[in-house]
Coordinates of N, CA and C and ligand atoms in Angstrom, one line a residue:
X170 N 19.2 11.7 -6.9 CA 18.8 12.5 -5.6 C 17.4 12.1 -5.2
X171 N 17.2 11.8 -3.9 CA 15.9 11.5 -3.4 C 15.1 12.8 -3.2
X172 N 13.8 12.7 -3.5 CA 13.0 13.8 -3.1 C 12.9 13.8 -1.6
X173 N 12.5 14.9 -0.9 CA 12.4 14.9 0.5 C 11.0 15.3 0.8
X174 N 10.0 14.5 0.5 CA 8.6 14.9 0.6 C 8.0 14.6 1.9
X175 N 6.8 15.2 2.2 CA 6.1 14.7 3.4 C 5.3 13.5 3.1
X176 N 5.1 13.2 1.8 CA 4.2 12.1 1.4 C 5.0 11.1 0.5
X177 N 5.0 9.9 0.9 CA 5.6 8.8 0.1 C 4.5 7.7 -0.1
X178 N 4.5 7.3 -1.4 CA 3.5 6.2 -1.8 C 4.3 5.0 -2.1
X179 N 3.9 3.9 -1.4 CA 4.5 2.6 -1.7 C 3.4 1.7 -2.4
X180 N 3.8 1.3 -3.6 CA 2.9 0.4 -4.4 C 3.8 -0.7 -5.0
X181 N 3.1 -1.6 -5.6 CA 3.8 -2.8 -6.2 C 2.9 -3.9 -6.4
X182 N 3.3 -5.0 -7.0 CA 2.4 -6.0 -7.4 C 1.8 -6.7 -6.2
X183 N 0.7 -7.4 -6.5 CA 0.0 -8.2 -5.5 C 1.0 -9.2 -4.8
X184 N 0.9 -9.4 -3.6 CA 1.6 -10.5 -2.9 C 3.1 -10.2 -2.9
X185 N 3.5 -9.0 -3.2 CA 5.0 -8.7 -3.1 C 5.4 -8.5 -1.7
X186 N 4.4 -8.3 -0.8 CA 4.7 -8.1 0.6 C 4.6 -6.7 1.1
X187 N 3.8 -5.9 0.4 CA 3.5 -4.5 0.8 C 3.0 -4.5 2.2
X188 N 2.0 -5.4 2.4 CA 1.3 -5.4 3.7 C 2.3 -5.8 4.8
X189 N 3.2 -6.7 4.6 CA 4.2 -7.1 5.6 C 5.2 -6.0 5.9
X190 N 5.6 -5.3 4.8 CA 6.5 -4.2 5.0 C 5.8 -3.1 5.8
X191 N 4.6 -2.8 5.4 CA 3.9 -1.7 6.2 C 3.6 -2.1 7.6
X192 N 3.3 -3.4 7.9 CA 3.2 -3.9 9.2 C 4.5 -3.7 10.0
X193 N 5.6 -4.0 9.4 CA 6.9 -3.9 10.0 C 7.1 -2.4 10.4
X194 N 6.8 -1.6 9.5 CA 6.9 -0.1 9.7 C 6.0 0.4 10.8
X195 N 4.8 -0.1 10.8 CA 3.8 0.3 11.9 C 4.4 -0.1 13.3
X196 N 5.0 -1.3 13.3 CA 5.5 -1.8 14.6 C 6.9 -1.3 15.0
X197 N 7.7 -0.8 14.0 CA 9.1 -0.5 14.4 C 9.4 1.0 14.1
X198 N 8.6 1.7 13.4 CA 8.9 3.1 13.0 C 7.8 4.0 13.4
X199 N 7.6 4.4 14.7 CA 6.5 5.3 15.0 C 6.7 6.7 14.4
X200 N 7.9 7.0 13.9 CA 8.1 8.3 13.3 C 7.4 8.4 11.9
X201 N 7.0 7.2 11.4 CA 6.3 7.2 10.1 C 4.8 7.2 10.4
X202 N 4.1 8.1 9.7 CA 2.6 8.1 9.9 C 2.0 7.3 8.7
X203 N 1.6 6.1 9.1 CA 1.1 5.1 8.1 C -0.4 5.4 7.9
X204 N -0.8 5.7 6.7 CA -2.2 6.0 6.5 C -3.1 4.8 6.6
X205 N -4.2 4.9 7.3 CA -5.2 3.8 7.4 C -6.3 4.0 6.4
X206 N -6.4 3.1 5.5 CA -7.3 3.2 4.4 C -8.7 2.8 4.8
X207 N -9.7 3.2 4.0 CA -11.1 2.7 4.2 C -11.2 1.6 3.1
X208 N -12.0 0.6 3.5 CA -12.2 -0.5 2.6 C -13.6 -1.2 2.8
X209 N -14.1 -1.7 1.7 CA -15.4 -2.5 1.8 C -15.1 -4.0 2.1
X210 N -13.8 -4.4 2.1 CA -13.5 -5.8 2.4 C -13.8 -6.1 3.9
X211 N -14.2 -7.4 4.1 CA -14.4 -7.8 5.5 C -13.1 -8.0 6.2
X212 N -13.1 -7.7 7.5 CA -11.9 -7.8 8.3 C -11.4 -9.3 8.3
X213 N -10.0 -9.5 8.2 CA -9.4 -10.8 8.4 C -9.3 -11.0 9.9
X214 N -9.1 -12.2 10.3 CA -8.9 -12.5 11.7 C -7.7 -11.6 12.2
X215 N -8.0 -10.9 13.4 CA -6.9 -10.1 14.0 C -6.9 -8.7 13.5
X216 N -7.6 -8.4 12.4 CA -7.6 -7.0 11.9 C -8.6 -6.1 12.7
X217 N -8.1 -4.9 13.1 CA -9.0 -4.0 13.9 C -9.4 -2.8 13.1
X218 N -10.7 -2.4 13.3 CA -11.2 -1.2 12.7 C -10.4 0.0 13.2
X219 N -10.0 0.8 12.3 CA -9.3 2.0 12.7 C -7.8 1.8 12.9
X220 N -7.3 0.6 12.9 CA -5.9 0.3 13.0 C -5.4 -0.2 11.7
X221 N -6.0 -1.3 11.1 CA -5.5 -1.8 9.9 C -6.3 -1.2 8.7
X222 N -7.6 -1.0 8.9 CA -8.4 -0.4 7.9 C -9.6 0.3 8.7
X223 N -10.3 1.2 8.0 CA -11.6 1.6 8.4 C -12.6 0.7 7.6
X224 N -13.2 -0.2 8.2 CA -14.1 -1.1 7.5 C -15.4 -0.5 7.3
X225 N -15.8 -0.4 6.0 CA -17.1 0.3 5.6 C -18.0 -0.6 4.8
X226 N -19.3 -0.3 4.9 CA -20.2 -1.0 4.0 C -20.1 -0.3 2.6
X227 N -20.6 -1.0 1.6 CA -20.6 -0.4 0.3 C -21.3 0.9 0.2
X228 N -22.4 1.0 1.0 CA -23.2 2.3 1.0 C -22.4 3.4 1.7
X229 N -21.7 3.1 2.8 CA -20.9 4.1 3.5 C -19.8 4.5 2.6
X230 N -19.1 3.6 1.9 CA -18.0 3.9 1.0 C -18.5 4.8 -0.1
X231 N -19.6 4.5 -0.7 CA -20.1 5.2 -1.8 C -20.4 6.7 -1.4
X232 N -20.9 6.8 -0.2 CA -21.2 8.2 0.3 C -19.9 9.0 0.5
X233 N -18.8 8.4 0.9 CA -17.6 9.0 1.1 C -17.0 9.5 -0.3
X234 N -17.2 8.6 -1.3 CA -16.8 8.9 -2.7 C -17.6 10.1 -3.1
X235 N -18.9 10.0 -2.9 CA -19.8 11.1 -3.4 C -19.5 12.4 -2.8
X236 N -19.1 12.5 -1.5 CA -18.8 13.8 -0.9 C -17.3 14.1 -1.0
X237 N -16.6 13.5 -1.9 CA -15.2 13.9 -2.3 C -14.2 13.7 -1.2
X238 N -14.4 12.7 -0.3 CA -13.5 12.5 0.9 C -12.2 11.8 0.5
X239 N -12.1 11.3 -0.7 CA -10.9 10.4 -0.9 C -9.9 11.2 -1.7
X240 N -8.6 11.0 -1.3 CA -7.5 11.4 -2.1 C -7.4 10.5 -3.3
X241 N -7.6 9.3 -3.1 CA -7.7 8.3 -4.2 C -8.5 7.1 -3.7
X242 N -9.1 6.4 -4.7 CA -9.8 5.2 -4.3 C -9.8 4.3 -5.6
X243 N -9.9 3.0 -5.3 CA -9.9 2.0 -6.5 C -10.6 0.7 -6.1
X244 N -11.1 0.1 -7.1 CA -11.6 -1.3 -6.9 C -10.4 -2.2 -7.2
X245 N -10.0 -3.0 -6.2 CA -8.7 -3.7 -6.3 C -9.1 -5.2 -6.5
X246 N -8.4 -5.8 -7.5 CA -8.6 -7.2 -7.9 C -10.1 -7.4 -8.4
X247 N -10.7 -6.3 -8.9 CA -12.1 -6.4 -9.4 C -13.1 -6.8 -8.3
X248 N -12.7 -6.6 -7.0 CA -13.6 -7.1 -6.0 C -14.0 -6.0 -5.0
X249 N -13.1 -5.7 -4.1 CA -13.4 -4.8 -3.0 C -12.8 -3.4 -3.3
X250 N -13.4 -2.4 -2.7 CA -13.0 -1.0 -2.9 C -12.2 -0.5 -1.7
X251 N -11.1 0.2 -2.0 CA -10.2 0.7 -1.0 C -9.9 2.2 -1.3
X252 N -9.7 3.0 -0.3 CA -9.4 4.4 -0.6 C -8.7 5.1 0.6
X253 N -8.0 6.1 0.2 CA -7.3 6.9 1.2 C -8.1 8.2 1.5
X254 N -8.3 8.4 2.8 CA -9.1 9.6 3.2 C -8.2 10.8 3.2
X255 N -8.7 11.8 2.4 CA -7.9 13.1 2.2 C -7.7 13.8 3.5
X256 N -8.7 13.9 4.4 CA -8.6 14.7 5.5 C -7.5 14.3 6.5
X257 N -7.4 12.9 6.7 CA -6.4 12.4 7.6 C -5.0 12.7 7.1
X258 N -4.8 12.4 5.8 CA -3.5 12.6 5.2 C -3.1 14.1 5.2
X259 N -4.0 15.0 4.9 CA -3.7 16.4 4.9 C -3.3 16.9 6.3
X260 N -4.0 16.4 7.3 CA -3.7 16.8 8.6 C -2.3 16.3 9.0
X261 N -2.0 15.1 8.7 CA -0.7 14.6 9.1 C 0.4 15.3 8.4
X262 N 0.2 15.7 7.1 CA 1.2 16.4 6.4 C 1.4 17.8 7.0
X263 N 0.2 18.4 7.3 CA 0.3 19.8 7.9 C 1.0 19.8 9.3
X264 N 0.9 18.6 10.0 CA 1.6 18.5 11.3 C 3.1 18.2 11.1
X265 N 3.5 18.1 9.8 CA 4.9 17.8 9.5 C 5.3 16.4 9.6
X266 N 4.3 15.5 9.7 CA 4.6 14.1 9.8 C 5.1 13.5 8.4
X267 N 5.9 12.4 8.5 CA 6.3 11.7 7.3 C 5.2 10.7 7.0
X268 N 4.5 10.9 5.9 CA 3.3 10.1 5.7 C 3.6 9.0 4.6
X269 N 3.1 7.8 4.9 CA 3.3 6.7 4.0 C 2.0 6.1 3.6
X270 N 1.7 6.0 2.3 CA 0.5 5.4 1.8 C 0.9 4.0 1.2
X271 N 0.3 3.0 1.7 CA 0.5 1.6 1.0 C -0.7 1.3 0.3
X272 N -0.7 1.5 -1.1 CA -1.9 1.4 -1.9 C -1.6 0.6 -3.2
X273 N -2.6 0.4 -4.0 CA -2.4 -0.3 -5.2 C -2.0 0.7 -6.3
X274 N -1.6 0.1 -7.5 CA -1.1 0.9 -8.5 C -2.1 2.0 -9.1
X275 N -3.3 1.6 -9.2 CA -4.3 2.5 -9.7 C -4.4 3.7 -8.7
X276 N -4.3 3.5 -7.5 CA -4.3 4.5 -6.5 C -3.1 5.4 -6.6
X277 N -1.9 4.7 -6.7 CA -0.7 5.5 -6.8 C -0.7 6.4 -8.0
X278 N -1.3 6.0 -9.1 CA -1.4 6.9 -10.3 C -2.3 8.1 -10.0
X279 N -3.4 7.9 -9.3 CA -4.3 9.0 -8.9 C -3.5 10.0 -8.0
X280 N -2.7 9.4 -7.1 CA -2.0 10.3 -6.2 C -1.0 11.1 -7.0
X281 N -0.4 10.5 -8.0 CA 0.6 11.2 -8.8 C 0.0 12.4 -9.5
X282 N -1.2 12.2 -9.9 CA -1.9 13.4 -10.5 C -2.2 14.5 -9.5
X283 N -2.7 14.0 -8.3 CA -3.1 15.0 -7.3 C -1.9 15.7 -6.6
X284 N -0.9 14.9 -6.4 CA 0.3 15.4 -5.6 C 1.6 15.0 -6.4
X285 N 1.9 15.7 -7.5 CA 3.0 15.2 -8.3 C 4.3 15.2 -7.6
X286 N 4.5 16.0 -6.6 CA 5.8 16.0 -5.9 C 5.9 15.1 -4.7
X287 N 4.9 14.2 -4.6 CA 5.1 13.1 -3.6 C 6.2 12.2 -4.2
X288 N 6.6 11.3 -3.3 CA 7.7 10.3 -3.7 C 7.0 9.0 -3.9
X289 N 7.4 8.3 -5.1 CA 6.7 7.1 -5.4 C 7.7 6.0 -5.4
X290 N 7.5 5.0 -4.6 CA 8.4 3.9 -4.4 C 7.7 2.6 -4.8
X291 N 8.4 1.8 -5.7 CA 7.9 0.5 -6.2 C 8.5 -0.6 -5.4
X292 N 7.7 -1.4 -4.8 CA 8.2 -2.6 -4.0 C 8.2 -3.8 -5.0
X293 N 9.3 -4.3 -5.3 CA 9.4 -5.4 -6.3 C 9.8 -6.7 -5.6
X294 N 9.3 -7.8 -6.2 CA 9.7 -9.1 -5.6 C 11.1 -9.5 -6.1
X295 N 11.8 -10.3 -5.3 CA 13.1 -10.8 -5.8 C 13.0 -11.5 -7.1
X296 N 11.9 -12.2 -7.4 CA 11.7 -12.9 -8.6 C 10.2 -13.2 -8.8
X297 N 9.7 -13.5 -10.0 CA 8.3 -13.8 -10.3 C 8.0 -15.1 -9.5
X298 N 8.9 -16.1 -9.5 CA 8.6 -17.4 -8.9 C 8.3 -17.2 -7.4
X299 N 9.2 -16.3 -6.8 CA 9.0 -16.0 -5.3 C 7.7 -15.4 -5.1
X300 N 7.3 -14.5 -6.0 CA 6.0 -13.8 -5.8 C 4.8 -14.8 -5.8
X301 N 4.9 -15.7 -6.8 CA 3.8 -16.7 -6.9 C 3.8 -17.6 -5.6
X302 N 5.0 -18.0 -5.2 CA 5.1 -18.8 -4.0 C 4.5 -18.1 -2.8
X303 N 4.8 -16.8 -2.7 CA 4.2 -16.0 -1.5 C 2.7 -15.9 -1.6
X304 N 2.2 -15.7 -2.8 CA 0.7 -15.6 -3.0 C 0.0 -16.9 -2.6
X305 N 0.5 -18.0 -3.2 CA -0.1 -19.3 -2.9 C 0.1 -19.7 -1.5
X306 N 1.3 -19.4 -1.0 CA 1.6 -19.8 0.4 C 0.8 -19.1 1.5
X307 N 0.2 -17.9 1.1 CA -0.6 -17.2 2.1 C -1.9 -17.9 2.4
X308 N -2.4 -18.6 1.4 CA -3.5 -19.5 1.6 C -4.8 -18.8 2.1
X309 N -4.9 -17.5 2.0 CA -6.2 -16.9 2.4 C -7.1 -16.6 1.3
X310 N -6.7 -16.9 0.0 CA -7.6 -16.7 -1.1 C -7.9 -18.0 -1.8
X311 N -9.1 -18.0 -2.5 CA -9.4 -19.2 -3.3 C -8.6 -19.2 -4.5
X312 N -8.5 -20.4 -5.2 CA -7.7 -20.5 -6.4 C -8.1 -19.5 -7.5
X313 N -9.4 -19.2 -7.6 CA -9.8 -18.2 -8.6 C -9.3 -16.8 -8.2
X314 N -9.4 -16.6 -6.9 CA -8.9 -15.3 -6.5 C -7.4 -15.1 -6.7
X315 N -6.7 -16.2 -6.4 CA -5.2 -16.2 -6.6 C -4.9 -15.9 -8.1
X316 N -5.6 -16.6 -9.0 CA -5.4 -16.4 -10.4 C -5.7 -14.9 -10.8
X317 N -6.7 -14.4 -10.3 CA -7.1 -13.0 -10.6 C -6.0 -12.1 -10.1
X318 N -5.5 -12.4 -8.9 CA -4.4 -11.5 -8.3 C -3.1 -11.6 -9.2
X319 N -2.8 -12.8 -9.7 CA -1.6 -13.0 -10.5 C -1.7 -12.2 -11.8
X320 N -2.9 -12.2 -12.4 CA -3.1 -11.4 -13.6 C -2.9 -10.0 -13.4
X321 N -3.4 -9.5 -12.2 CA -3.2 -8.1 -11.9 C -1.7 -7.8 -11.7
X322 N -1.0 -8.8 -11.0 CA 0.4 -8.6 -10.7 C 1.2 -8.4 -11.9
X323 N 0.9 -9.2 -13.0 CA 1.7 -9.1 -14.2 C 1.6 -7.7 -14.8
X324 N 0.4 -7.1 -14.8 CA 0.3 -5.7 -15.3 C 1.0 -4.8 -14.4
X325 N 0.9 -5.0 -13.0 CA 1.6 -4.1 -12.1 C 3.1 -4.1 -12.2
X326 N 3.7 -5.3 -12.5 CA 5.1 -5.3 -12.6 C 5.6 -4.4 -13.7
X327 N 4.8 -4.3 -14.8 CA 5.2 -3.5 -15.9 C 5.2 -2.0 -15.6
X328 N 4.7 -1.6 -14.4 CA 4.6 -0.2 -14.1 C 5.8 0.4 -13.4
X329 N 6.8 -0.5 -13.1 CA 8.0 0.0 -12.3 C 8.6 1.3 -12.8
X330 N 8.8 1.5 -14.2 CA 9.4 2.7 -14.6 C 8.7 4.0 -14.3
X331 N 7.4 3.9 -13.9 CA 6.7 5.1 -13.5 C 7.1 5.6 -12.1
X332 N 7.9 4.8 -11.4 CA 8.2 5.2 -10.0 C 9.6 5.8 -9.9
X333 N 9.7 6.6 -8.8 CA 11.0 7.3 -8.5 C 12.1 6.3 -8.1
X334 N 11.7 5.3 -7.3 CA 12.6 4.3 -6.7 C 12.0 2.9 -6.7
X335 N 12.9 1.9 -6.8 CA 12.5 0.5 -6.6 C 13.2 0.0 -5.4
X336 N 12.4 -0.6 -4.5 CA 13.0 -1.3 -3.3 C 12.6 -2.8 -3.5
X337 N 13.6 -3.7 -3.5 CA 13.4 -5.1 -3.6 C 13.1 -5.7 -2.3
X338 N 12.0 -6.4 -2.2 CA 11.6 -7.0 -0.9 C 12.2 -8.4 -0.8
X339 N 13.5 -8.4 -0.6 CA 14.2 -9.7 -0.4 C 14.1 -10.1 1.1
X340 N 14.0 -9.1 1.9 CA 14.0 -9.3 3.4 C 13.2 -8.1 3.9
X341 N 12.2 -8.4 4.8 CA 11.3 -7.4 5.2 C 12.0 -6.2 5.9
X342 N 12.8 -6.6 6.8 CA 13.5 -5.5 7.6 C 14.4 -4.7 6.8
X343 N 15.1 -5.3 5.9 CA 16.0 -4.5 5.0 C 15.2 -3.6 4.1
X344 N 14.1 -4.2 3.5 CA 13.3 -3.3 2.6 C 12.7 -2.2 3.4
X345 N 12.2 -2.4 4.6 CA 11.6 -1.4 5.4 C 12.6 -0.3 5.7
X346 N 13.8 -0.7 6.1 CA 14.9 0.3 6.4 C 15.2 1.1 5.2
X347 N 15.3 0.5 4.0 CA 15.6 1.3 2.8 C 14.5 2.3 2.5
X348 N 13.2 1.8 2.7 CA 12.1 2.7 2.4 C 12.1 3.9 3.4
X349 N 12.4 3.6 4.6 CA 12.5 4.7 5.6 C 13.6 5.7 5.3
X350 N 14.7 5.2 4.8 CA 15.8 6.0 4.4 C 15.4 6.9 3.2
X351 N 14.6 6.3 2.3 CA 14.2 7.1 1.1 C 13.2 8.2 1.6
X352 N 12.5 8.0 2.8 CA 11.6 9.0 3.3 C 12.4 10.1 4.1
X353 N 13.7 10.0 4.1 CA 14.6 11.0 4.7 C 14.7 10.8 6.2
X354 N 14.3 9.6 6.7 CA 14.4 9.3 8.1 C 15.5 8.3 8.4
X355 N 16.0 8.3 9.6 CA 17.1 7.4 10.0 C 16.6 6.0 10.2
X356 N 17.1 5.0 9.6 CA 16.7 3.6 9.9 C 17.2 3.3 11.3
X357 N 16.4 2.4 12.0 CA 16.8 1.9 13.3 C 18.1 1.2 13.3
X358 N 18.9 1.4 14.4 CA 20.1 0.6 14.5 C 19.8 -0.9 14.6
X359 N 20.8 -1.7 14.0 CA 20.6 -3.1 14.1 C 21.1 -3.7 15.4
Ligands
LIG506 P1 -5.6 -6.5 1.3 O1 -7.1 -6.8 1.1 O2 -4.8 -7.7 1.1 O3 -5.4 -5.8 2.7 O4 -5.2 -5.4 0.3 C1 -5.4 -5.6 -1.1 C2 -4.7 -4.5 -1.9 O5 -5.4 -3.2 -1.6 C3 -3.3 -4.2 -1.6 O6 -2.6 -4.3 -2.9 C4 -3.2 -2.9 -1.0 O7 -2.1 -2.2 -1.4 C5 -4.4 -2.2 -1.7 N1 -4.9 -1.1 -0.9 C6 -5.0 -1.0 0.5 N2 -5.4 0.2 0.8 C7 -5.6 0.9 -0.3 C8 -6.1 2.3 -0.6 O8 -6.4 3.1 0.3 N3 -6.1 2.6 -1.9 C9 -5.8 1.8 -2.9 N4 -5.9 2.2 -4.2 N5 -5.4 0.5 -2.7 C10 -5.3 0.1 -1.4

């Protein structure tokens, strides 16, 4: 039986395509309220402040942590800091929206402690080889950064049993439709 929560957390290994699935959902499922995280990472080309992330300086991020503004936050890949702002998520849940967080595993574990009856969905790659291919193919990270992300990914793959459901990202649209169904919403007609 699926839980029917207001809050769904999507996590999974590096380069499994969480970002692609959430972009697809942002573009095709306006009924899903996709949380916009804060991050200390610099924007990539095309990324807009307030749409893809709230881009923060390290000092600004530290102040938000200090004042307890985050539902969860984590240093991802030992590099940049990312976090979910409590106030925005609380407001969306209070408005009855179906809220989706696309975050890393450390963050998912924090949300599980704070909101145990949220729904936790693990996005899995079709295979390890495919995941490596996707990470290298993206070409936005240095070889050292790719290696660091793969090490993280191995640990993350082992976390699958902690989740309520696994969705295999064999096809972005299919995976997004399955995720939306797990959120208790109707998938778009094909
Ligand atoms: P990217 O820098 O490629 O956009 O994201 C890197 C990683 O940060 C992804 O695994 C993504 O899931 C994770 N991430 C994005 N936002 C958050 C957040 O608010 N909290 C946590 N814990 N991880 C996040």
